Amino acid sequence: MSETDEASAAEEVASQTVRFQFHGDGREFFRIWIVNLVLTLLTLGIYSAWAKVRTKRYFYGNTELAGDRFDYLASPIAILKGRIIAVAFLGIYTLVSYFAATFSFVLFISLMLVMPFVVMRAIRFNAVMSSWRGVRFGFSGELLSAYKTILLWPLFGIVTFGFGMPYAWHKQNQYLYNNYAYGQTGAGTSATASDFYTVFFMVMFASIAGGVVFFVLALLPGESIALLILVGVGYLAFYVLIYVVFQSTYFCAVYNNVHIKGNRLQTDVTIRGLFAVVFPNTIFTILTLGLYYPWAAVRLARYMQAHLWIEAVNLDDFVAAERAKESALGDEIGEAFDLGIGI
Amino acid sequence: MQFQGIYFDGVTSLGKPAQLTADTHFIRLSWSDNERVVELNAIQVEAALGSLSRKVLWGADDYFVSDDQAQLDALAKLSGSGGMPYWLARLESNFGGVALAAVITLASLVFFALYGIPRMTAAIAHQLPWAVSAQMAQSTLTNLSPLLQQSELTEVRKQQLRSYFSEHERADAPAVDVHFRQAGAFVGANALTLSGTTVVFTDAIVELLQDDQQLLAVFLHELGHARMRHVEQTVLQSAGWAVFLTFITGDIGGVGELVLTLPFAVGQSAYSREFERQADAFAVAELRRLGIDPEVFAQALERLELSRNSVADSAASATEQDEDINKVHRKLLEYLASHPITADRIAAVRGVPSP
């Protein structure tokens, strides 16, 4: 016992901060985005799979950790296959729900039943197709646990009128990160249910506080245009705030607790900082009817990456060891997952 | 040609700073005190994606990475690297290409919304079996049952209207079912087409239009919707658009959908106005065929408009609305309204030249 304590104390001393950094540029991404959009339209959606790979490669390739960039390796054909199946299902479901409403219930139940399988495969696909320093990530979550975490726990959240939902998030987070891997080494999470209850109560508090502010605003006399605009912008700010409170606290709950072989992820994303990015993003995106989106996406990624780092103990050795094991498996992994489900 | 980059040996993950030199037949990579020579026609230079660094590959485990875009482009030309990714990269880096992409995006969205999807769905809707339409109407009736209570009209009156309508119905398709229902105030005096097989009249419209010929005119308008499968078309359109969007938006991102849904929303409302015009024209043509003056339809519309305004008046002080609507407002209203403004419809009915 004392030995491990000593060891962890030694690691504590030796740990160094390795920051994530995002190098993407709004103008550059706008060009990629608009070309993706036009080719997708002209090919009636077929190109969307290639567009997805290009977008992901752009974002991964611009994410730097310890001097090296991430890589996204999925083949567009795999994604296209997954997408065709999903769209066929959506088409059938939409039509059935209009033309034979009773039968659509059966379809909905069967959708719910395949959902955990689909989500599990999608997580695995995304993990295996992501790499850093030539080593792929991995996901070893099992189907039975997928049914529990994706179907049963959220159901528990619903029957407890939402009060059980943070516990469901906790279970989902455990399913995700206790099964995640870099190369052959599994990651883990030390997040507890109370971390997710913090998220829940923060969102609740923000909603109630916002509600009170609007109640007071509604009591203000006068009907000037300026006041109306103020109230409109206020409403928007309120919605963005709730979203931001949720996103930032959830992000912290998750990323302050992930570790892999003694290397710990850390974040200092704040509600204020995220709001200062997301609120202008929302305003500009609305004002430009969506054309600002590429800049918004880049700004958001830049903020998130700038506030994410690793408290690293032996990153280089660990990574080099994984790299050596990886070469034996090589590209076969990629071929085993010929069906990409993009989530 | 000579430029700097990083050489990866494919075994260890740490790269070594290296220099690439190219002549007409070979490239030579040199790092610390090592070097590697590869035939020029064996190499493949990755196409650009933004300003990300690119790999130079030659079918082995090791490779060279650089972010010297100009030199990499020159090397790509020299080695004959090309294909779709290069074509994309050129498009993305070219201002004209990007501007063209933006214009084509907007134009094709508008085209899909106004022509592509409506044309396709119209063709499908006309092929749809009547049994499917009947099933659809049945589920709509079930869904609307909280809003539509049992009619309070007498059986005699209902039967009389049904046979009066069916006597005047064109026999080119299965006869439509006519239902009577008691509806809430906001539905008011109205008739609804549920699908190609089913039409609903509210009690209020039967009481409002006491002249049976006016009711027949309204029936013929609804019959127009039914025979032209307008409801089926609308349903297929939104389904088609939803599927189309899902296919695209996976990579556009949440708020970007706004750009894509807008043309559809506008197109949809323009299209449903077109449906109303078609149904009006159908009613007028049928009335003529039956030897009835289409004026009864114009009168029916007038009465309906009047009853609707009085409802609006009691709800809010909206009287000035009609007088205040200047040309701009009127155009805007016309553009956004799913039903053509009734005054225009009445004028159109009256204005249809006699054959």
XYZ file of C-alpha atoms in Angstrom:
698
model
C 0.000 0.000 0.000
C 2.700 2.409 1.060
C 4.617 1.488 -2.069
C 1.813 2.563 -4.395
C 1.353 5.709 -2.358
C 4.976 6.491 -2.806
C 4.782 5.664 -6.493
C 1.804 7.965 -7.031
C 3.531 10.678 -5.021
C 6.558 10.295 -7.247
C 4.344 10.530 -10.335
C 2.669 13.587 -8.896
C 6.025 15.305 -8.728
C 7.103 14.151 -12.160
C 3.887 15.076 -13.932
C 4.002 17.830 -16.502
C 1.283 19.776 -18.249
C 0.769 18.937 -21.910
C -1.797 21.204 -23.530
C -4.154 20.580 -26.427
C -4.113 23.235 -29.111
C -6.411 23.878 -32.056
C -4.961 25.428 -35.227
C -8.053 25.569 -37.460
C -9.013 28.787 -39.227
C -12.567 29.964 -39.912
C -11.933 31.170 -43.460
C -10.128 28.000 -44.368
C -12.898 25.837 -42.949
C -15.566 27.946 -44.681
C -14.055 27.008 -48.048
C -14.053 23.321 -47.170
C -17.582 23.520 -45.750
C -19.163 25.303 -48.695
C -17.527 22.973 -51.236
C -18.738 20.004 -49.143
C -22.223 21.480 -49.137
C -22.439 22.103 -52.864
C -21.065 18.694 -53.840
C -23.431 17.007 -51.399
C -26.364 18.815 -52.969
C -25.266 18.122 -56.527
C -24.788 14.410 -55.820
C -28.124 14.188 -53.977
C -26.395 13.453 -50.695
C -24.001 10.732 -51.824
C -21.001 13.003 -51.315
C -21.998 13.628 -47.677
C -19.856 10.661 -46.617
C -16.778 12.203 -48.230
C -17.748 15.563 -46.752
C -17.885 14.052 -43.289
C -14.424 12.522 -43.629
C -12.995 15.799 -44.926
C -14.519 17.791 -42.072
C -13.335 15.321 -39.447
C -9.859 15.166 -40.966
C -9.725 18.950 -40.869
C -10.675 19.133 -37.186
C -8.546 16.186 -36.074
C -5.595 17.287 -38.187
C -5.705 20.731 -36.583
C -5.789 19.365 -33.049
C -2.311 19.228 -31.602
C -1.060 17.454 -28.509
C 2.621 17.425 -27.530
C 3.684 18.562 -30.981
C 1.703 15.955 -32.908
C -1.647 16.125 -34.646
C -4.593 13.729 -34.478
C -5.714 11.745 -37.497
C -9.097 10.559 -38.746
C -8.782 7.447 -40.872
C -12.313 6.313 -41.792
C -13.082 5.460 -45.385
C -15.988 7.416 -46.895
C -17.435 4.228 -48.404
C -17.892 2.707 -44.932
C -19.709 5.837 -43.797
C -21.833 5.904 -46.946
C -23.032 2.347 -46.300
C -24.039 3.164 -42.749
C -25.748 6.304 -43.915
C -27.770 4.598 -46.654
C -29.135 2.129 -44.112
C -29.994 4.921 -41.676
C -31.710 7.010 -44.349
C -33.672 4.029 -45.683
C -34.895 3.349 -42.168
C -35.769 6.996 -41.558
C -37.654 7.146 -44.864
C -39.702 4.055 -44.044
C -40.362 5.277 -40.526
C -41.497 8.739 -41.653
C -43.826 7.339 -44.299
C -45.262 4.667 -42.033
C -45.938 7.186 -39.279
C -48.000 9.242 -41.739
C -49.791 6.494 -43.606
C -50.223 3.823 -40.932
C -49.800 5.419 -37.533
C -50.518 2.269 -35.517
C -47.776 0.291 -37.215
C -45.265 3.088 -36.630
C -45.426 2.293 -32.913
C -44.084 -1.192 -33.642
C -41.375 0.385 -35.756
C -40.507 2.835 -32.970
C -40.117 0.014 -30.441
C -37.878 -1.933 -32.800
C -35.831 1.221 -33.365
C -35.391 1.554 -29.602
C -34.289 -2.067 -29.439
C -31.575 -1.745 -32.086
C -30.437 1.666 -30.802
C -27.936 0.388 -28.181
C -26.324 -1.840 -30.778
C -26.043 1.056 -33.222
C -24.625 3.437 -30.609
C -22.089 0.863 -29.442
C -20.921 0.246 -32.994
C -20.762 3.976 -33.721
C -18.604 4.651 -30.664
C -16.305 1.807 -31.643
C -16.116 2.972 -35.242
C -15.203 6.509 -34.234
C -12.633 5.314 -31.719
C -10.909 2.929 -34.080
C -10.842 5.514 -36.861
C -9.129 8.097 -34.642
C -5.415 8.017 -34.106
C -2.552 9.994 -32.637
C 1.100 9.338 -33.328
C 0.127 6.406 -35.492
C -1.770 4.596 -32.713
C -5.507 4.074 -32.982
C -7.991 4.507 -30.171
C -10.318 1.654 -29.308
C -13.557 0.805 -27.573
C -14.358 -2.558 -26.012
C -17.854 -1.896 -24.609
C -20.148 -4.906 -24.683
C -23.661 -5.220 -26.022
C -25.346 -6.186 -22.754
C -23.902 -3.157 -20.969
C -24.918 -1.044 -23.964
C -28.556 -2.097 -23.436
C -28.307 -1.255 -19.764
C -26.656 2.148 -20.166
C -28.382 3.371 -23.304
C -31.865 1.957 -22.753
C -32.490 0.996 -19.125
C -30.765 3.790 -17.201
C -32.313 6.644 -19.226
C -35.671 4.893 -18.757
C -34.991 4.971 -15.025
C -34.218 8.684 -15.432
C -37.594 9.238 -17.073
C -39.690 7.334 -14.525
C -38.032 9.285 -11.706
C -39.125 12.526 -13.406
C -35.586 13.394 -14.380
C -34.072 13.058 -10.930
C -32.503 9.746 -11.875
C -31.088 11.133 -15.111
C -27.726 12.307 -13.676
C -27.220 8.761 -12.465
C -27.904 7.528 -16.007
C -25.289 10.023 -17.325
C -22.866 8.690 -14.732
C -23.488 5.124 -15.935
C -23.104 6.163 -19.585
C -19.866 7.982 -18.814
C -18.519 4.878 -17.098
C -19.549 2.712 -20.036
C -17.789 5.061 -22.433
C -14.497 5.741 -20.660
C -13.943 2.494 -18.769
C -14.063 0.776 -22.152
C -12.081 3.342 -24.122
C -8.524 2.537 -25.068
C -5.469 4.038 -26.677
C -3.818 1.206 -28.540
C -3.956 -1.735 -26.162
C -4.184 0.219 -22.934
C -7.582 0.857 -21.418
C -8.617 4.247 -20.059
C -10.740 4.775 -16.988
C -12.904 7.380 -15.346
C -13.033 8.368 -11.711
C -16.145 10.527 -12.124
C -18.821 9.885 -9.526
C -22.583 10.262 -9.610
C -22.250 13.455 -7.573
C -20.280 15.077 -10.425
C -23.305 14.594 -12.650
C -25.749 15.725 -9.963
C -23.733 18.950 -9.886
C -24.462 19.344 -13.614
C -28.147 18.689 -12.985
C -28.511 21.187 -10.141
C -26.476 23.856 -11.906
C -28.811 23.633 -14.919
C -31.815 23.745 -12.628
C -30.476 26.767 -10.767
C -29.734 28.605 -14.034
C -33.233 27.859 -15.329
C -34.929 29.139 -12.181
C -32.717 32.234 -11.948
C -33.367 32.991 -15.630
C -37.093 32.490 -15.111
C -37.102 35.024 -12.253
C -35.229 37.574 -14.370
C -37.804 37.226 -17.137
C -40.637 37.542 -14.687
C -39.158 40.849 -13.498
C -38.566 41.989 -17.105
C -42.174 41.217 -17.957
C -43.294 43.573 -15.186
C -41.359 46.496 -16.688
C -43.668 49.096 -18.169
C -43.464 50.414 -21.714
C -43.655 48.844 -25.148
C -40.820 50.509 -27.013
C -39.112 48.697 -29.875
C -35.809 48.874 -28.015
C -37.303 47.056 -25.060
C -38.794 44.388 -27.328
C -35.428 43.771 -28.982
C -33.810 43.673 -25.558
C -36.290 41.048 -24.407
C -35.794 39.036 -27.614
C -32.027 39.019 -27.247
C -32.511 38.268 -23.566
C -34.559 35.181 -24.365
C -31.876 33.986 -26.755
C -29.169 34.640 -24.154
C -31.202 32.678 -21.638
C -31.450 29.617 -23.901
C -27.762 29.823 -24.759
C -26.953 30.154 -21.056
C -28.831 26.967 -20.137
C -27.088 25.139 -22.978
C -23.713 26.497 -21.907
C -24.226 25.672 -18.228
C -25.041 22.110 -19.218
C -22.203 21.750 -21.718
C -19.465 23.253 -19.597
C -20.344 21.490 -16.340
C -20.825 18.172 -18.150
C -17.536 18.647 -19.988
C -15.773 19.270 -16.666
C -17.460 16.292 -14.991
C -16.226 14.053 -17.793
C -12.789 15.434 -18.627
C -11.506 16.168 -15.165
C -11.811 12.465 -14.422
C -10.479 10.536 -17.398
C -7.121 8.875 -16.948
C -4.976 6.452 -18.862
C -1.907 4.833 -17.339
C -1.415 7.619 -14.833
C -1.891 10.384 -17.397
C -4.865 12.490 -16.352
C -7.028 14.681 -18.569
C -7.858 18.069 -17.080
C -10.039 20.971 -18.158
C -10.812 24.462 -16.922
C -13.707 25.255 -19.257
C -15.967 27.729 -17.470
C -19.566 28.791 -17.929
C -18.472 32.379 -18.499
C -15.767 31.469 -20.995
C -17.991 29.133 -22.990
C -20.846 31.637 -22.998
C -18.529 34.308 -24.404
C -17.892 31.984 -27.354
C -21.295 30.371 -27.905
C -23.485 33.461 -27.565
C -21.798 35.536 -30.314
C -21.578 32.360 -32.408
C -25.333 31.906 -32.146
C -26.114 35.553 -32.902
C -23.851 35.693 -35.971
C -25.027 32.330 -37.268
C -28.639 33.472 -37.104
C -27.884 36.875 -38.660
C -26.015 35.246 -41.570
C -28.657 32.513 -42.005
C -26.118 29.853 -41.139
C -23.180 31.049 -43.234
C -21.186 31.946 -40.124
C -21.314 28.313 -38.997
C -17.743 27.393 -40.062
C -16.273 30.268 -38.033
C -18.481 29.328 -35.097
C -17.338 25.703 -35.210
C -13.682 26.737 -35.344
C -14.027 29.230 -32.501
C -15.746 26.652 -30.322
C -13.088 24.013 -31.028
C -10.346 26.549 -30.301
C -11.861 27.448 -26.936
C -12.409 23.843 -25.892
C -8.915 22.696 -26.882
C -7.255 25.678 -25.255
C -8.826 24.647 -21.950
C -7.972 20.969 -22.113
C -4.670 19.441 -21.069
C -3.032 16.302 -19.810
C -1.166 15.983 -16.546
C 1.328 13.622 -18.097
C 3.683 11.274 -16.294
C 5.203 9.076 -18.962
C 3.416 10.045 -22.132
C 6.278 9.501 -24.583
C 7.304 6.057 -23.275
C 3.743 4.886 -23.014
C 2.924 6.053 -26.528
C 6.051 4.502 -28.016
C 5.190 1.157 -26.365
C 1.681 1.310 -27.808
C 3.089 2.144 -31.211
C 5.210 -1.004 -31.155
C 2.205 -3.220 -30.297
C 0.045 -1.472 -32.864
C 2.079 -2.277 -35.947
C 1.210 -5.973 -35.624
C -2.515 -5.206 -35.943
C -2.026 -2.522 -38.527
C -4.778 -1.726 -40.947
C -6.806 -4.885 -40.426
C -8.777 -3.102 -37.731
C -9.968 -0.607 -40.281
C -11.211 -3.289 -42.608
C -13.081 -5.155 -39.885
C -15.292 -2.103 -39.461
C -16.685 -1.656 -42.888
C -19.904 -0.095 -41.667
C -19.555 3.415 -40.362
C -22.358 4.877 -38.360
C -21.764 8.543 -37.899
C -23.023 10.009 -34.686
C 13.935 21.431 -55.488
C 14.688 21.238 -51.797
C 12.571 21.643 -48.672
C 12.313 20.705 -45.000
C 10.007 18.297 -43.206
C 9.937 15.355 -40.826
C 10.834 11.773 -41.650
C 8.977 8.916 -39.890
C 10.593 5.488 -40.070
C 7.293 3.626 -39.508
C 8.628 1.824 -36.416
C 9.197 4.479 -33.775
C 6.602 7.191 -33.460
C 9.049 10.051 -33.041
C 9.927 11.752 -36.327
C 13.304 13.154 -37.324
C 13.777 16.556 -38.978
C 14.784 15.863 -42.557
C 15.385 17.511 -45.898
C 13.836 16.437 -49.190
C 15.709 17.005 -52.439
C 14.128 16.180 -55.777
C 15.603 15.923 -59.245
C 14.037 14.587 -62.449
C 14.069 10.890 -61.458
C 14.562 10.551 -57.709
C 13.811 12.120 -54.373
C 16.467 12.021 -51.720
C 15.638 12.308 -47.999
C 18.436 13.140 -45.638
C 18.359 13.345 -41.834
C 21.171 13.492 -39.278
C 23.692 11.209 -41.002
C 21.255 8.999 -42.895
C 19.537 9.187 -46.258
C 16.866 7.410 -48.294
C 16.408 7.546 -52.062
C 13.054 6.812 -53.717
C 12.102 6.811 -57.391
C 10.098 9.882 -58.293
C 7.354 7.990 -60.117
C 6.773 5.782 -57.046
C 5.786 8.635 -54.736
C 2.332 9.933 -53.932
C 1.921 13.409 -52.432
C -1.237 13.817 -50.332
C -3.624 16.491 -51.580
C -4.023 19.640 -49.504
C -6.730 19.967 -46.856
C -6.656 23.529 -45.600
C -3.110 24.219 -44.448
C -2.605 20.856 -42.739
C 0.753 19.245 -43.230
C 0.824 16.560 -45.930
C 2.469 13.183 -46.260
C 4.758 12.055 -49.047
C 4.277 8.273 -49.363
C 5.921 5.575 -51.505
C 4.085 2.365 -50.601
C 6.378 1.488 -47.680
C 5.950 1.901 -43.913
C 8.103 5.006 -43.711
C 7.023 8.424 -44.967
C 7.880 12.112 -45.030
C 5.691 14.924 -43.707
C 5.914 18.610 -44.514
C 3.802 21.745 -44.350
C 5.647 23.645 -47.070
C 2.524 23.848 -49.256
C 4.129 25.532 -52.299
C 6.982 23.040 -52.510
C 4.621 20.105 -51.917
C 2.422 21.312 -54.778
C 5.469 21.525 -57.036
C 6.533 18.024 -55.996
C 3.015 16.720 -56.638
C 3.156 18.142 -60.150
C 6.590 16.665 -60.726
C 5.529 13.195 -59.559
C 2.165 13.304 -61.308
C 0.053 13.009 -58.123
C -3.563 13.862 -58.827
C -7.160 12.677 -58.673
C -10.300 13.850 -56.929
C -8.660 15.123 -53.722
C -6.498 17.444 -55.851
C -9.482 18.658 -57.737
C -11.253 19.391 -54.414
C -8.241 21.182 -53.010
C -8.060 23.408 -56.095
C -11.762 24.199 -55.790
C -11.387 25.082 -52.110
C -8.385 27.300 -52.583
C -9.886 29.220 -55.480
C -12.035 32.253 -54.587
C -14.135 31.877 -57.729
C -14.685 28.213 -56.957
C -15.855 28.995 -53.441
C -18.156 31.778 -54.619
C -19.556 29.510 -57.321
C -20.124 26.779 -54.720
C -22.071 29.220 -52.557
C -24.237 30.349 -55.463
C -24.883 26.803 -56.692
C -25.750 25.711 -53.147
C -28.418 28.368 -52.829
C -29.723 27.809 -56.355
C -29.949 24.051 -56.002
C -31.664 24.321 -52.628
C -34.280 26.577 -54.148
C -34.562 24.264 -57.148
C -35.044 21.181 -54.973
C -37.573 22.916 -52.796
C -39.628 24.388 -55.630
C -39.320 21.777 -58.404
C -37.318 18.656 -57.590
C -39.082 17.358 -54.534
C -42.623 18.512 -55.506
C -42.317 16.890 -58.961
C -41.086 13.637 -57.539
C -43.672 13.480 -54.797
C -46.505 14.369 -57.179
C -45.558 11.434 -59.393
C -45.455 9.063 -56.426
C -48.668 10.410 -54.867
C -50.668 9.694 -58.015
C -49.509 6.067 -57.975
C -50.391 5.544 -54.323
C -53.078 2.828 -53.834
C -56.448 4.161 -52.614
C -56.292 1.755 -49.683
C -53.229 3.605 -48.387
C -55.063 6.937 -48.631
C -58.033 5.441 -46.768
C -55.725 4.162 -44.026
C -54.078 7.568 -43.795
C -57.403 9.381 -43.442
C -58.448 6.903 -40.773
C -55.371 7.592 -38.660
C -55.774 11.365 -39.098
C -59.399 11.112 -37.960
C -58.305 9.117 -34.918
C -55.572 11.623 -34.112
C -57.965 14.556 -34.453
C -60.736 12.903 -32.449
C -60.203 15.160 -29.403
C -60.862 18.184 -31.654
C -63.646 16.732 -33.767
C -66.680 15.579 -31.823
C -69.683 13.703 -33.183
C -71.804 15.858 -35.440
C -75.051 17.267 -34.082
C -76.673 17.401 -37.511
C -79.636 15.086 -38.016
C -79.090 11.788 -39.812
C -81.566 12.918 -42.454
C -79.627 16.087 -43.213
C -76.296 14.240 -43.397
C -77.725 11.565 -45.657
C -79.327 14.168 -47.879
C -76.060 16.062 -48.303
C -74.055 12.904 -48.924
C -76.324 11.754 -51.730
C -76.540 15.285 -53.151
C -72.712 15.462 -53.268
C -72.251 11.989 -54.725
C -74.793 12.684 -57.488
C -72.490 15.470 -58.648
C -69.195 13.692 -58.152
C -67.138 12.702 -61.158
C -66.955 8.875 -61.343
C -63.317 8.696 -62.466
C -62.126 7.387 -59.083
C -63.659 5.727 -55.997
C -66.286 7.998 -54.414
C -64.959 9.986 -51.448
C -66.307 9.440 -47.930
C -67.947 12.545 -46.497
C -67.804 12.875 -42.697
C -69.548 15.489 -40.566
C -68.011 16.637 -37.289
C -68.592 19.186 -34.557
C -65.397 21.223 -34.131
C -63.953 23.843 -31.787
C -64.093 27.580 -32.509
C -60.657 27.835 -34.051
C -61.541 25.294 -36.729
C -64.811 27.118 -37.256
C -66.794 26.889 -40.473
C -64.501 24.722 -42.496
C -64.137 21.701 -44.719
C -61.015 19.559 -44.713
C -59.585 17.018 -47.078
C -57.892 14.227 -45.146
C -56.657 12.261 -48.138
C -57.712 11.146 -51.622
C -60.606 9.187 -50.128
C -61.975 11.306 -47.306
C -63.447 14.757 -46.736
C -64.727 16.283 -43.476
C -67.327 19.060 -43.127
C -67.784 20.824 -39.816
C -71.305 21.385 -38.534
C -70.542 25.095 -38.566
C -70.024 25.275 -42.319
C -73.222 23.326 -43.001
C -75.116 25.817 -40.823
C -73.346 28.868 -42.264
C -73.889 28.024 -45.934
C -77.583 27.299 -45.976
C -77.703 27.142 -49.744
C -76.855 23.553 -50.729
C -75.339 24.690 -54.025
C -72.732 26.669 -52.066
C -71.987 23.566 -49.998
C -71.652 21.613 -53.237
C -69.138 24.190 -54.492
C -67.078 23.766 -51.310
C -67.382 19.996 -51.692
C -66.068 20.238 -55.253
C -63.116 22.318 -54.041
C -62.266 19.583 -51.515
C -62.842 16.953 -54.203
C -60.208 18.756 -56.258
C -57.718 18.344 -53.388
C -58.717 14.695 -53.052
C -58.522 13.753 -56.728
C -55.193 15.541 -57.189
C -53.868 13.732 -54.060
C -52.742 17.043 -52.551
C -52.558 15.784 -48.970
C -50.522 12.760 -50.001
C -48.199 15.063 -51.933
C -47.677 17.336 -48.940
C -46.911 14.410 -46.665
C -44.469 12.912 -49.146
C -42.833 16.295 -49.627
C -42.034 16.821 -45.982
C -40.923 13.210 -45.628
C -38.731 13.550 -48.718
C -37.218 16.768 -47.455
C -36.566 15.285 -44.009
C -34.760 12.322 -45.534
C -32.825 14.557 -47.918
C -31.788 16.839 -45.048
C -30.659 13.984 -42.859
C -28.468 12.829 -45.673
C -26.853 16.231 -45.985
C -26.840 17.738 -42.538
C -24.745 15.074 -40.855
C -21.840 17.343 -41.681
C -23.412 20.753 -41.750
C -23.984 21.073 -38.044
C -26.978 22.086 -35.970
C -27.504 25.730 -36.775
C -26.451 25.242 -40.404
C -29.717 23.406 -40.920
C -31.348 26.792 -40.793
C -29.970 27.579 -44.246
C -31.322 24.334 -45.551
C -34.807 24.382 -44.021
C -35.627 27.943 -44.983
C -36.108 27.390 -48.726
C -38.278 24.401 -47.956
C -40.518 26.282 -45.554
C -40.998 29.053 -48.112
C -41.361 26.588 -50.969
C -43.850 24.518 -49.011
C -46.115 27.472 -48.337
C -45.899 28.605 -51.968
C -46.745 25.101 -53.015
C -49.755 24.780 -50.751
C -51.070 28.075 -52.158
C -50.697 26.529 -55.577
C -52.744 23.549 -54.331
C -55.520 25.930 -53.266
C -55.549 27.578 -56.691
C -55.699 24.209 -58.400
C -58.567 23.058 -56.180
C -60.430 26.340 -56.851
C -59.966 25.880 -60.592
C -61.183 22.290 -60.304
C -64.315 23.413 -58.443
C -65.085 26.098 -61.025
C -64.619 23.668 -63.922
C -66.845 21.054 -62.264
C -69.566 23.602 -61.506
C -69.557 24.631 -65.164
C -69.742 21.019 -66.285
C -72.758 20.503 -64.019
C -74.425 23.616 -65.422
C -74.161 25.586 -62.164
C -73.001 29.209 -62.138
C -69.518 29.351 -60.459
C -70.774 32.512 -58.755
C -72.123 30.230 -55.978
C -68.536 29.309 -55.133
C -67.520 32.971 -54.992
C -70.471 33.624 -52.673
C -69.517 30.679 -50.480
C -65.969 32.024 -50.136
C -67.306 35.478 -49.298
C -69.516 34.106 -46.555
C -66.674 32.058 -45.122
C -64.359 35.071 -45.154
C -66.983 37.171 -43.401
C -67.499 34.588 -40.674
C -63.752 34.252 -40.166
C -63.291 38.025 -39.845
C -66.031 38.260 -37.256
C -64.269 35.558 -35.259
C -61.015 37.481 -35.580
C -62.748 40.720 -34.562
C -64.084 39.242 -31.388
C -60.707 37.745 -30.590
C -58.705 40.941 -31.068
C -59.245 44.378 -32.527
C -58.104 43.362 -35.969
C -60.544 45.456 -38.002
C -57.959 47.951 -39.095
C -55.883 45.063 -40.398
C -57.743 44.905 -43.710
C -57.691 48.629 -44.370
C -54.129 49.105 -43.221
C -52.661 46.419 -45.381
C -50.751 48.426 -47.899
C -49.141 46.936 -50.933
C -45.939 45.820 -49.222
C -47.727 44.178 -46.348
C -50.130 42.572 -48.735
C -47.336 41.073 -50.799
C -45.637 39.800 -47.678
C -48.863 38.307 -46.393
C -49.540 36.692 -49.753
C -46.025 35.291 -49.740
C -46.286 33.760 -46.321
C -49.940 32.727 -46.325
C -50.580 29.087 -47.002
C -54.031 29.935 -48.365
C -54.251 32.652 -50.981
C -55.959 35.700 -49.558
C -59.622 35.064 -50.036
C -60.322 38.316 -51.870
C -57.909 37.168 -54.563
C -59.468 33.742 -54.720
C -62.947 35.207 -55.085
C -61.702 37.503 -57.834
C -60.072 34.544 -59.536
C -63.259 32.482 -59.380
C -65.295 35.331 -60.811
C -62.622 36.178 -63.336
C -62.355 32.743 -64.935
C -63.430 33.498 -68.511
C -66.456 31.535 -69.699
C -65.664 29.042 -72.391
